[in-house]
């Protein structure tokens, strides 16, 4: 019979493993075994099972567990092995021969192994001791503080045994054996410095100095990130020993005038090779590698920049491993930890470089200035390759640049480091996300070509969901490798869930290297406004934003927002895909959505869009009445772009079209219906200028929003615009559903201009199948309403359609009279926009009427004037119609059919 605590708590008998039962019963067994052959009170057992106040019947529960354990042991014949579970007053005693406890056998083997004089015997005993472990100590017990503390104490004993075993392998001269023992332990306990120290030394003795250095830097980053401390003396000494051994041997010394200066022989002997090993499975990047060749050949530092996780370090190391033979002076490498913990101090790195260059530790200059001077002296005579990874600022890099002209420098950073480019002429080498083909190749290298070739579409989808980032793709590949029964499509479906994507792109044993961690470390240290704007990126509903949208989000002036955007772009957290327009990658947006944010940010953004759309509508159609005002609760100082003319306004609408559509949807989802309908109807100048089918869903959302706010004017305007769009799309029955309702809604709101527009749009739809008395009455009423409201542009619109109706009916005299009246109206000197378009259209209609009345010369003058106005305005349908009429005039033939006028000139919201 055997009792186990070093793994899952249990009992092994000749018949096999006994099943003690639930976690609390295993906890009772564990406490009794830990105090074997000693009394354990019921109160102590209760305290071990419950961290908080125990239940009322805790004593009865413990007694029940003990009773069942006793029955289990009796059934297994425990008494035959000298095992008894006894009750003594208010305590229990678990009588058991010590040899049956795995903890006793472990301790005995460890003590004996430590005392053995021969290393081979030490290794044998400690190996046997560690073989007794079958998992984490006290596994399967209730998660109480008492049991966790006991398990931790046992784990400490195991780790001490591991370190002793590694030392035994070291005395045997078996460095590879020591590495094998230590690696598994350090993976489970990455913050235990004694293990890291032993592994760095073992790797060095095994002939793997680059792996030793790599492990030291990884541990240093973890200590800084998790505990905020630097490596201790022992780990530091192990690291410096690797540096010294990797450096060039000192062949001669000379003392200069400067006290403490050391000169190292130049050409002969060993040279430092401090590069960590490169990333396995490096693929592609031919253009970037060629650019590194060109940059280093020109004698300036190469600055490798890009987003977190895009593969900057992998590129730099890959190039450096292939190029280091060109630099006989050696290769220096430093992880500057710009975004991975406490940034390295240049003086600290200079000290490491001097050790690697062969300067004995006892002869290092005491002052930072002295060390820097010595570094410049030593590097001035060597052709070195210096790789400075993960820099946060130019000041961190400059002191580490070698003095010699024959040296090359590679710097990697998530920032643009403009100072380095200006002062050192550093040449940027931008690393972008992988193209789909390269991403698929990376996946194939990790999980097998057959697996990827079987699902090319899923591979492309995975690449998109990972934003083409090698880090994300490698983690995705690791997920697939760990789940060989999964298809690529299965993982793609999981990653498509935005709530889980970032969690899936982090590995349990490498969380510090996950996508979210990389983004978190990048943001840390940015200027406060940039950090705040980054957190607000998750609020942005559309694909991109400019400084005005960013200013609205922040509630700050556009100049402040522009600087914040530039800093985010400099950190590659957003991409400036067009001048002044920035887009965050999907993974950045998802990460930002999980950050604490400003509750008012979305509302500010919506109002910022609305205010700018209002300004654009007034610039696009000067002289026209605004179709709506901003909500009364909107901030009075919203950042608004100014528009020089109609073309600038229309360009803004075209650029922001997707953002405005997304803003309408976001407003609806957030319950801001009063913003949603405004954001839709304020786009009316672009709607009528660029008619397309996808306006219908947008306006249907606006209609739902206007209905919810119970505003008849809002609903009237939306229905009038939606009905006109449906009319243009040939969906007449749907259009009439909205257009027949709109005038009455406007009348309820006591807005004569809005009612006039609704009547005109209804008449346009009705006249599609021929002029009717009903549509004539609608237009007549619209003329009267606009006149009463002193709304000249709307009156011109009504008269324009009235003229079209009269011409279609053949009443040319009435049409001529109507145009004469309309063209005599004062439209307040409007020289662009709807006023000009409507006047041009009216002139064309007047030309038709004059020609029909036999006044050819007057008709030609009228049409030529219309042509000039339409050309200046860019009113192409008017230009086409004028040219047609002029061609008809040359033949002195009255046209039997008229080309259709551009309905865009007959609409206003």
Short mmCIF file of C-alpha atoms in Angstrom, two decimals, residues 23 45 70 103 161 172 174 460 538 573 653 719 731 760 794:
data_model
loop_
_atom_site.label_atom_id
_atom_site.label_comp_id
_atom_site.label_asym_id
_atom_site.label_seq_id
_atom_site.Cartn_x
_atom_site.Cartn_y
_atom_site.Cartn_z
CA UNK A 23 -12.09 17.35 -3.00
CA UNK A 45 -9.27 19.98 9.91
CA UNK A 70 -11.90 4.68 7.49
CA UNK A 103 6.79 12.48 0.90
CA UNK A 161 15.93 18.98 -5.64
CA UNK A 172 29.53 15.06 -14.01
CA UNK A 174 26.91 16.64 -18.46
CA UNK A 460 -7.08 33.48 -45.90
CA UNK A 538 -13.23 51.28 -29.53
CA UNK A 573 -1.42 51.69 -33.43
CA UNK A 653 -19.69 63.56 -47.77
CA UNK A 719 -40.16 59.96 -45.37
CA UNK A 731 -39.96 51.27 -56.44
CA UNK A 760 -43.37 68.26 -54.46
CA UNK A 794 -38.34 75.77 -52.34
#
